[in-house]
Short mmCIF file of C-alpha atoms in Angstrom, two decimals:
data_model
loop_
_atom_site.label_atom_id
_atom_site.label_comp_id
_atom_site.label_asym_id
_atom_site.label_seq_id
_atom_site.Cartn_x
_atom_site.Cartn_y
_atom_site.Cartn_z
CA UNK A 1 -48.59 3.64 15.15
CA UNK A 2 -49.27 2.26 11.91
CA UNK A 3 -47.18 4.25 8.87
CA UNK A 4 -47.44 3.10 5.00
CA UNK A 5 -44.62 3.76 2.42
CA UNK A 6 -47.11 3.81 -0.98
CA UNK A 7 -46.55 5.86 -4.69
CA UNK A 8 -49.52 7.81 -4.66
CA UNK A 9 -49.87 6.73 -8.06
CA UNK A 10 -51.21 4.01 -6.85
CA UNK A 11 -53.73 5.73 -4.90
CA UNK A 12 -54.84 8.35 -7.10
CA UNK A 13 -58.09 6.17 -8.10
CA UNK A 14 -58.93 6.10 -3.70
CA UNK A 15 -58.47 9.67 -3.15
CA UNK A 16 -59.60 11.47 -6.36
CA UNK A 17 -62.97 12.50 -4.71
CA UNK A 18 -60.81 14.48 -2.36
CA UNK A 19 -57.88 14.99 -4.59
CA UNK A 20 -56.64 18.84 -5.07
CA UNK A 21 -57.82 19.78 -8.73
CA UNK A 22 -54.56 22.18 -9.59
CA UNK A 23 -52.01 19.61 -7.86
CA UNK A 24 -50.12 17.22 -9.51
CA UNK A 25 -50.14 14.80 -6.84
CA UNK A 26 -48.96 11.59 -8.56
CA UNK A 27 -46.07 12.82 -8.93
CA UNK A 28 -44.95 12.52 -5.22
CA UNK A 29 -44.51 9.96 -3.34
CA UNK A 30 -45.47 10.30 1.01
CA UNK A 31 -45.36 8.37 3.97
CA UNK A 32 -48.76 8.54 6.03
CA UNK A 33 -49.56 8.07 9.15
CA UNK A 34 -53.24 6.96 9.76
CA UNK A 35 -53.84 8.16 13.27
CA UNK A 36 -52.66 11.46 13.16
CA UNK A 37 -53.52 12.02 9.32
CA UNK A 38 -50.47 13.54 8.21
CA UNK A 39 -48.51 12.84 5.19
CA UNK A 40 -44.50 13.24 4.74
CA UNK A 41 -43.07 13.66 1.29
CA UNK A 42 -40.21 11.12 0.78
CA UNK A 43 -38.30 9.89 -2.29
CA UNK A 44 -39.32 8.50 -5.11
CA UNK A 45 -36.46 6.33 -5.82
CA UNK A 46 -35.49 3.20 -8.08
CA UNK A 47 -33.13 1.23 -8.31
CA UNK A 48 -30.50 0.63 -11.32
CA UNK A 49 -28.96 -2.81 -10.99
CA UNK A 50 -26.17 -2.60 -13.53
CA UNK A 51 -26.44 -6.69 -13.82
CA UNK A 52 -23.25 -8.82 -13.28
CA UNK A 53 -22.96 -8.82 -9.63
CA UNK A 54 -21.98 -5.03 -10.47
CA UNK A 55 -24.26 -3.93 -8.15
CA UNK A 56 -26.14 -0.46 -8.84
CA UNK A 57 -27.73 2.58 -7.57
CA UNK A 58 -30.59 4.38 -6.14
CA UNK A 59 -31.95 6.78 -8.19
CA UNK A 60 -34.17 10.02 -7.06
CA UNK A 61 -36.87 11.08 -10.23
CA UNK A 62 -37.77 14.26 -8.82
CA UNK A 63 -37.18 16.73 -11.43
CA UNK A 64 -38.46 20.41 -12.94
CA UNK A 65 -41.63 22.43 -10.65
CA UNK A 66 -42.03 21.05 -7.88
CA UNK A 67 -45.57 22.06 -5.61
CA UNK A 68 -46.44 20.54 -1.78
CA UNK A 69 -50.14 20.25 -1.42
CA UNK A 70 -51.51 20.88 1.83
CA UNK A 71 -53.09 17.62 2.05
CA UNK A 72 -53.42 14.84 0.07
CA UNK A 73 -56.98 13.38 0.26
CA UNK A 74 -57.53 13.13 3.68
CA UNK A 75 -54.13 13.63 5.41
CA UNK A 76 -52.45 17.02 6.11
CA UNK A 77 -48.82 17.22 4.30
CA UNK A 78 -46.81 18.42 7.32
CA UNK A 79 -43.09 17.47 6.71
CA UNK A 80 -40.49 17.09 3.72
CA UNK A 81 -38.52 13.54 4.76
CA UNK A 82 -34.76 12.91 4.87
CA UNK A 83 -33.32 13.48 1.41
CA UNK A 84 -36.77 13.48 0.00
CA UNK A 85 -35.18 15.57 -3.04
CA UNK A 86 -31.76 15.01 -2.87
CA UNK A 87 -30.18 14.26 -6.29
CA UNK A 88 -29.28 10.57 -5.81
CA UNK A 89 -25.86 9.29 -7.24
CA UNK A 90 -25.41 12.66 -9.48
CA UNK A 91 -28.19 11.86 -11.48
CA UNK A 92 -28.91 14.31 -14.49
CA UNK A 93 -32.56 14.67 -12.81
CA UNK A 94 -32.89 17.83 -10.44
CA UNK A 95 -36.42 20.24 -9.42
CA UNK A 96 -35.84 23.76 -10.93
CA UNK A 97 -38.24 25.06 -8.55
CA UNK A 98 -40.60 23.55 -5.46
CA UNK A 99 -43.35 25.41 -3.76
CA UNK A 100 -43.77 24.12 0.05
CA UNK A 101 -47.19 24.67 1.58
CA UNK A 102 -48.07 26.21 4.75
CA UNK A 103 -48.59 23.07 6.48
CA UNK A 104 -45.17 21.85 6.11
CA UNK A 105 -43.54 22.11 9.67
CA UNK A 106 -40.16 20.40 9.10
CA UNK A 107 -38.06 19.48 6.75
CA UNK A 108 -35.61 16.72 6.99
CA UNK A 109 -31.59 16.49 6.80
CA UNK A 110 -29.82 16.61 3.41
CA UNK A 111 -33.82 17.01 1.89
CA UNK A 112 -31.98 19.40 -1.19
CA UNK A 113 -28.50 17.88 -1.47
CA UNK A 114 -27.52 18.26 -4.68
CA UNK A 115 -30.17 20.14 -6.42
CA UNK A 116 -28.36 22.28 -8.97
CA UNK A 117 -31.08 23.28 -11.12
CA UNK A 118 -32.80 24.76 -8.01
CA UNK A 119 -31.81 28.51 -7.82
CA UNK A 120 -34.20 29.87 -5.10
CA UNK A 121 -36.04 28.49 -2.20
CA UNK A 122 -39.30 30.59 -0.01
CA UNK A 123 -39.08 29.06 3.68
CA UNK A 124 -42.97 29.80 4.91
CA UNK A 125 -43.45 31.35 7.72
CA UNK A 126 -45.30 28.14 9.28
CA UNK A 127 -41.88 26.24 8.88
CA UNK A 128 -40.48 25.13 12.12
CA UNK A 129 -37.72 23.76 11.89
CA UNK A 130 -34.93 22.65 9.49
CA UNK A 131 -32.26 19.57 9.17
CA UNK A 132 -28.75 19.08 9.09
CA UNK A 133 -27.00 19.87 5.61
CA UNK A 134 -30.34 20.03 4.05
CA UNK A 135 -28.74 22.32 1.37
CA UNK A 136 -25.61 20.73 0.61
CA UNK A 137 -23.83 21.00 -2.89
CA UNK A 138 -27.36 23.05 -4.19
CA UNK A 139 -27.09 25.44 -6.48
CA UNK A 140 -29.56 28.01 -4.58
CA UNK A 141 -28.32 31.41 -4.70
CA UNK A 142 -31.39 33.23 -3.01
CA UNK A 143 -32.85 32.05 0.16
CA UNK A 144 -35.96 33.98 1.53
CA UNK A 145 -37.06 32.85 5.13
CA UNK A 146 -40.41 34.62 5.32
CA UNK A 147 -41.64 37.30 8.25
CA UNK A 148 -43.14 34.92 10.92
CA UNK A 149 -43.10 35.63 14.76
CA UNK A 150 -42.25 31.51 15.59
CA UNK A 151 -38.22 31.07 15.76
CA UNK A 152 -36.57 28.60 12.88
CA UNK A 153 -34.82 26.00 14.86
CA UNK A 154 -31.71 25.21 12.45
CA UNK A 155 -29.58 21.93 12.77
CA UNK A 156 -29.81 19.08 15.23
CA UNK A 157 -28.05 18.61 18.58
CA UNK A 158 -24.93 16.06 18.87
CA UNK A 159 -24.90 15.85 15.32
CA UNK A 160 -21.73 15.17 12.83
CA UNK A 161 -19.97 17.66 11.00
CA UNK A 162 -22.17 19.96 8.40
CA UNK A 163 -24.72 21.17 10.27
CA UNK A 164 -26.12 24.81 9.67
CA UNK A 165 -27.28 26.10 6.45
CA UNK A 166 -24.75 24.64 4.13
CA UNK A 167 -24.27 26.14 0.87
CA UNK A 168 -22.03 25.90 -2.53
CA UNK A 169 -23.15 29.43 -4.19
CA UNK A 170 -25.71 31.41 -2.13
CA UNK A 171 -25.60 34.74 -2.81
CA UNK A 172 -28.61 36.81 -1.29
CA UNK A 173 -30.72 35.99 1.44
CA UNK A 174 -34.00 37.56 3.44
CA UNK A 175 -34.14 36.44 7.05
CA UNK A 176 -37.57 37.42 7.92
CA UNK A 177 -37.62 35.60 11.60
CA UNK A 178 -35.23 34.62 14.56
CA UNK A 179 -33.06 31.97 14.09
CA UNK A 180 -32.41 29.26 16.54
CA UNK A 181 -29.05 27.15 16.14
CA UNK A 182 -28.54 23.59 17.44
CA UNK A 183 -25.71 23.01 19.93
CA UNK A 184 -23.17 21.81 17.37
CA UNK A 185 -23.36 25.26 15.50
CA UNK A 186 -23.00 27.30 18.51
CA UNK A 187 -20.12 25.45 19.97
CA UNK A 188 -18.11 24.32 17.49
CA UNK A 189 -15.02 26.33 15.78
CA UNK A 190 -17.43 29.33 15.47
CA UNK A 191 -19.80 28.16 13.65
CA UNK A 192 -23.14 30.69 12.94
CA UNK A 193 -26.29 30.65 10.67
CA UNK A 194 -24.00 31.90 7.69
CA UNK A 195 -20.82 29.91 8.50
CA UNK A 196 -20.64 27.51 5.73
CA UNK A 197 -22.23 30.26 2.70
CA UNK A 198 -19.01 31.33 1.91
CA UNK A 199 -20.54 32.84 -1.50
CA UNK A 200 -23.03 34.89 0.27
CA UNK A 201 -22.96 38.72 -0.59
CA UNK A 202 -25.80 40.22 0.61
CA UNK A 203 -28.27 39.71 3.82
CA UNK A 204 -31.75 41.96 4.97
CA UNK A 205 -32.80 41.13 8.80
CA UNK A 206 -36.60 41.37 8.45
CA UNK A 207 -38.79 43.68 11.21
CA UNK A 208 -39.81 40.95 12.86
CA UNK A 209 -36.16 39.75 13.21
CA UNK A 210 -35.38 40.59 17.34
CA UNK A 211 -31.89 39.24 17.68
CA UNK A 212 -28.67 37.57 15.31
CA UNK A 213 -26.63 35.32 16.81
CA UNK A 214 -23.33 35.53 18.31
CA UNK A 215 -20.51 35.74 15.42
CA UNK A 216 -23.47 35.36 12.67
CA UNK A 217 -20.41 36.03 9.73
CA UNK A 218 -17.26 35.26 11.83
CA UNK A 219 -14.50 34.99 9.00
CA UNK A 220 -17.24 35.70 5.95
CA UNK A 221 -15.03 37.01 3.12
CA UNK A 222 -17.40 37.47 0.99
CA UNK A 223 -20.04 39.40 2.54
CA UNK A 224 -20.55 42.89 1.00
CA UNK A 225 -23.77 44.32 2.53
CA UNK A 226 -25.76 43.66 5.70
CA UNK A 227 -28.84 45.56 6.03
CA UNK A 228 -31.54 45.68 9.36
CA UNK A 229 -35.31 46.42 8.91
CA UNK A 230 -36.38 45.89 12.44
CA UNK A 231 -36.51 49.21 14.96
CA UNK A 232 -33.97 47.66 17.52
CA UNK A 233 -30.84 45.61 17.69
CA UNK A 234 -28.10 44.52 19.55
CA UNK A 235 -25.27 43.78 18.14
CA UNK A 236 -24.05 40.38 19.30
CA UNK A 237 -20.01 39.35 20.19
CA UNK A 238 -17.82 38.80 16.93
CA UNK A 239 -20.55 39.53 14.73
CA UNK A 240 -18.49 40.54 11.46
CA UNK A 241 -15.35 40.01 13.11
CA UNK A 242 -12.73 39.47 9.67
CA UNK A 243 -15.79 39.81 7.28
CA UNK A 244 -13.02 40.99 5.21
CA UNK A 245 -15.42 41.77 2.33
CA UNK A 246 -17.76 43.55 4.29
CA UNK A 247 -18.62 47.57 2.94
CA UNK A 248 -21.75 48.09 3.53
CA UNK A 249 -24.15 47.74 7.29
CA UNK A 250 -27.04 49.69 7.62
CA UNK A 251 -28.46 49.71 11.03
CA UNK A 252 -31.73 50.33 12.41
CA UNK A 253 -33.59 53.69 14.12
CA UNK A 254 -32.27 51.80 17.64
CA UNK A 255 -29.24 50.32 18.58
CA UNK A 256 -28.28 49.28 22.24
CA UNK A 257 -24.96 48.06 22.28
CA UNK A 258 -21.96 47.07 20.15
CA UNK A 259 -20.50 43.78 21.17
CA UNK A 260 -17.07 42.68 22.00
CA UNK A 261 -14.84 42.47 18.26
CA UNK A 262 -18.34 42.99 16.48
CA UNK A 263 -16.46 44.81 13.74
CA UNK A 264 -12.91 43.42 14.47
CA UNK A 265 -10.66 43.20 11.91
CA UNK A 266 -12.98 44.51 9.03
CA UNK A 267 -10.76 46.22 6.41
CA UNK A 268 -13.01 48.00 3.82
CA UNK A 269 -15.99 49.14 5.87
CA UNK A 270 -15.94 52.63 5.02
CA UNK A 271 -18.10 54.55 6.76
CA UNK A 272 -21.09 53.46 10.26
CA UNK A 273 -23.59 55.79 11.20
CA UNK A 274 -24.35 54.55 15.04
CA UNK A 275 -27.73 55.87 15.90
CA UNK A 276 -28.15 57.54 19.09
CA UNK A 277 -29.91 54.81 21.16
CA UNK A 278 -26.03 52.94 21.64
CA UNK A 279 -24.90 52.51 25.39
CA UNK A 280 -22.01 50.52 25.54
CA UNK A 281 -19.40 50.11 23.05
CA UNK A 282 -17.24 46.94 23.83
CA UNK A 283 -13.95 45.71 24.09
CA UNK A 284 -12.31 45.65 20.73
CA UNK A 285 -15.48 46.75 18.72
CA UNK A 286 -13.84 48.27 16.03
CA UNK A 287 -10.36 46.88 16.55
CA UNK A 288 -8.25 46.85 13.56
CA UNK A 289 -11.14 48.82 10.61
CA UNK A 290 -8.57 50.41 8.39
CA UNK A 291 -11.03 52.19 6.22
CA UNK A 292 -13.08 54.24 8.88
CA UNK A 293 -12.11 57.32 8.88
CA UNK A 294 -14.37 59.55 11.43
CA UNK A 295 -16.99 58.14 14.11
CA UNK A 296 -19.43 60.02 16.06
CA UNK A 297 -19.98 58.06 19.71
CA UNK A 298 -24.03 58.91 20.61
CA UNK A 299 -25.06 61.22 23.50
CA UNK A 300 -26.53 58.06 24.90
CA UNK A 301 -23.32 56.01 25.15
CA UNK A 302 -22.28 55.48 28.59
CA UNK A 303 -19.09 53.39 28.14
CA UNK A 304 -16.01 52.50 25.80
CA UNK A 305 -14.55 49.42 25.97
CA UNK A 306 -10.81 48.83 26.24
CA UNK A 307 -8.84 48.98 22.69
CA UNK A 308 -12.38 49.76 21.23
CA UNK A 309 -10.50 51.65 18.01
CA UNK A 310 -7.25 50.00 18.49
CA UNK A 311 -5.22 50.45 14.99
CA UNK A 312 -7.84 51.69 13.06
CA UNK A 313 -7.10 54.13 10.55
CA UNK A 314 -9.84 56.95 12.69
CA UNK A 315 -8.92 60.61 11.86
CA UNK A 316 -11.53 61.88 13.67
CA UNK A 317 -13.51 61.11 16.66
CA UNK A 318 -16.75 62.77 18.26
CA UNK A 319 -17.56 62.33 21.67
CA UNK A 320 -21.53 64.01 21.38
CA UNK A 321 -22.59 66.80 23.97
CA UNK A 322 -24.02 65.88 27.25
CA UNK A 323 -24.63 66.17 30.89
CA UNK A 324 -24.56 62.55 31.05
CA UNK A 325 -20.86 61.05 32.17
CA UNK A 326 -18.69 58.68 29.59
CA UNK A 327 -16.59 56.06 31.30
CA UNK A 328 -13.54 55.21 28.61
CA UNK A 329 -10.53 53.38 28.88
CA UNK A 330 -6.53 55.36 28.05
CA UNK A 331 -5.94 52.48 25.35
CA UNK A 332 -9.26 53.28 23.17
CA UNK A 333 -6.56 54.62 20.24
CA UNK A 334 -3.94 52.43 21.25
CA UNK A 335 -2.15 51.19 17.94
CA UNK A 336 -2.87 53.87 15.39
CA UNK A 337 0.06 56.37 14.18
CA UNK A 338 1.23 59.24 15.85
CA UNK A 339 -0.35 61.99 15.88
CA UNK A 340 -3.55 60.64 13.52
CA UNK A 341 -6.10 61.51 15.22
CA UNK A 342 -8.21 64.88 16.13
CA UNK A 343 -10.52 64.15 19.25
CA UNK A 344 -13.52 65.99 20.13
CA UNK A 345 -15.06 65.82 24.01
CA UNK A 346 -18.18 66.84 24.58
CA UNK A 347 -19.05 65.98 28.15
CA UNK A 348 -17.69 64.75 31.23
CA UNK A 349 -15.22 62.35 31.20
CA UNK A 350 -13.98 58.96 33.26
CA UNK A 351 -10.91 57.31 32.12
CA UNK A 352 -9.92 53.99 33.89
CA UNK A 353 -6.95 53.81 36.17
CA UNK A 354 -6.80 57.46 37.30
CA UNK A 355 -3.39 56.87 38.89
CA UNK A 356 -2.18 58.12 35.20
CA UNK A 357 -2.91 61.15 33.03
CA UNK A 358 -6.00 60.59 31.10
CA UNK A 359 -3.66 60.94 27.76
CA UNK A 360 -0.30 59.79 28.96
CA UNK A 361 1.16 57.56 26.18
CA UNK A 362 -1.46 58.15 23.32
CA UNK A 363 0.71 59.38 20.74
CA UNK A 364 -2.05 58.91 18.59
CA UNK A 365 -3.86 62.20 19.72
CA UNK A 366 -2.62 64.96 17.32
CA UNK A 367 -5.27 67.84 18.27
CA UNK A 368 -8.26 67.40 21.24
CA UNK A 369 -11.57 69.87 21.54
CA UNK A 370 -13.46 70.17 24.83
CA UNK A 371 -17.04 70.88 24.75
CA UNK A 372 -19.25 72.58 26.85
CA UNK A 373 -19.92 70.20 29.01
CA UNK A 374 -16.61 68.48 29.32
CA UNK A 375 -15.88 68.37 32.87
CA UNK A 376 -12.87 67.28 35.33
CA UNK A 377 -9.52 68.13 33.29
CA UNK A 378 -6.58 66.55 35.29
CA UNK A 379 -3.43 68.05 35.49
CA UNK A 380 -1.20 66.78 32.42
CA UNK A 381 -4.12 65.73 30.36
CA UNK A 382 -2.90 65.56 26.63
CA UNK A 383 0.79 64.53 27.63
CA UNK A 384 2.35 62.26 25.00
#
């Protein structure tokens, strides 16, 4: 396979005939490969020899708006190269703004290090995949990953330290597709899509959006407000666990399941409306959420995990009507003060290890209501 490192400068006068009219092409430099006809953007570098045997430095002069044709004379533009706009040696050059075409299927590690004159970046819906620390020390604080039905593939397998989206001030961002993390990022030290934006604020799952990924803002302080779009979610293990920040989620129509710790340890969410499509609420859901004061558990639930509300500051709970049985466990309240909270039942009722009283111990419990359809009182029920 024969590739060619040229300026296009220096081709301009070969391709005009089937140069783009509205494109300032010389102004990027591509590596192309003849038999497949593809083009990748890559740096356009010099070098500063500061005489002396001092040596010197290489020097990126990408700077201001920045647009990626879809081809360039005959070759198809397909892929942003390694550090293709990464601000070389701190130089006072930096793009305020780059438009990347629908052709573009990759783009390559570190590609944006550095920018911080760009402030926002559009990821096309055609874009397949992204490098390692392709955003690292940029100054983007609004990242829009458009609606597209194709997974992003995020990071590299086996790769060093810094993979993920990496970010110095991010603030909002639109997630308009699934995202698919490399190895390192799901493996290591609980790393997620958001791990290393520890400026980010703000986040909208798009409809097309069908999962998030275990622990997505594990240990995010700064998150404030998480909102979903599509009509069903699950969500995943550890998902906001100690998103200490976090006020604000606003879930879809449908809802299947809360995962283990999802909202562990989350101090100033203040109120969650859980839509009646939720079966099982895990182990340690809401585990420690000081500012929640009542919850209403959907008709459709099925099961409560064990310490589910454990010292949470719940005043009042709301087990819905129905003919369908709940299975819960005796230390759901486990942790909270005596005598906080009023309990409402309002069907029949399966608390683990029946060789106790379904109450016994749970100071907690200051007042309980039975519903219609409660079902199968045993004999000291409420004893404390």
């Amino acid at each position: 396979m024969k590739k060619i490192l040229l300026s296009l400068a220096l081709l301009v006068v070969a391709i005009a005939a089937q140069a783009q009219d509205d494109v300032a092409q010389g102004e990027l430099n591509y590596i192309f490969d003849d038999e497949t006809k593809t083009a990748t953007v890559t740096q356009n570098r010099w070098w500063l020899d500061y005489g002396g045997g001092m040596g010197g430095q290489w020097h990126n002069t990408y700077e201001g708006d920045i647009v990626i044709p879809e081809t360039v004379g005959v070759y198809t533009v397909v892929a942003i190269g390694e550090s293709a706009f990464a601000n070389l040696n701190s130089d006072s050059r930096s793009i305020s703004s780059i438009s990347i075409s629908k052709t573009v299927k990759t783009i390559g590690n570190q590609a944006f290090r550095g920018c911080y004159n760009l402030k926002s970046i559009t990821i096309p819906a055609t874009l397949e995949s992204i490098g390692n620390m392709v955003f690292n020390g940029s100054a983007i604080e609004t990242l829009t990953i458009s609606d597209g039905d194709t997974p992003l593939a995020i990071g590299e397998s086996g790769s060093v330290v810094g993979t993920c989206l990496t970010f110095d001030g991010l603030k909002t961002v639109y997630v308009g597709r699934d995202i698919t993390l490399s190895d390192y990022c799901l493996e290591w030290g609980g790393r997620s899509t958001f791990a290393n934006a520890a400026t980010i604020t703000d986040v909208t799952y798009g409809p097309k959006v069908t999962k998030i990924n275990a622990s997505e803002f594990y240990r995010n302080e700064a998150i404030e407000r998480v909102t979903f779009l599509m009509e069903e979610i699950e969500i995943p293990n550890n998902a906001f666990q100690q998103a200490k920040g976090l006020t604000t989620v606003v879930l879809p129509e449908r809802v299947t399941a809360i995962g283990e710790e999802a909202f562990r340890d989350v101090p100033s969410l203040t109120s969650l409306t859980l839509p009646p499509t939720i079966n099982t609420i895990a182990k340690d859901a809401f585990n420690g959420c000081k500012a929640i004061k009542e919850i209403t558990i959907p008709a459709t639930a099925t099961s409560i995990g064990e310490r589910a509300f454990h010292s949470s500051s719940l005043e009042k709970c709301i087990i819905s009507d129905s003919e369908q049985p709940i299975t819960i466990n005796r230390n759901i309240f486990d942790g909270m003060d005596e005598g906080q909270l009023e309990l409402y039942i309002g069907r029949p009722l399966t608390v683990d290890n029946q060789s106790k009283p379904n109450w016994d111990g749970a100071r907690s419990l200051r007042e309980i209501t039975y519903g219609g359809s409660y079902s199968g009182m045993v004999a000291k029920e409420a004893y404390n």
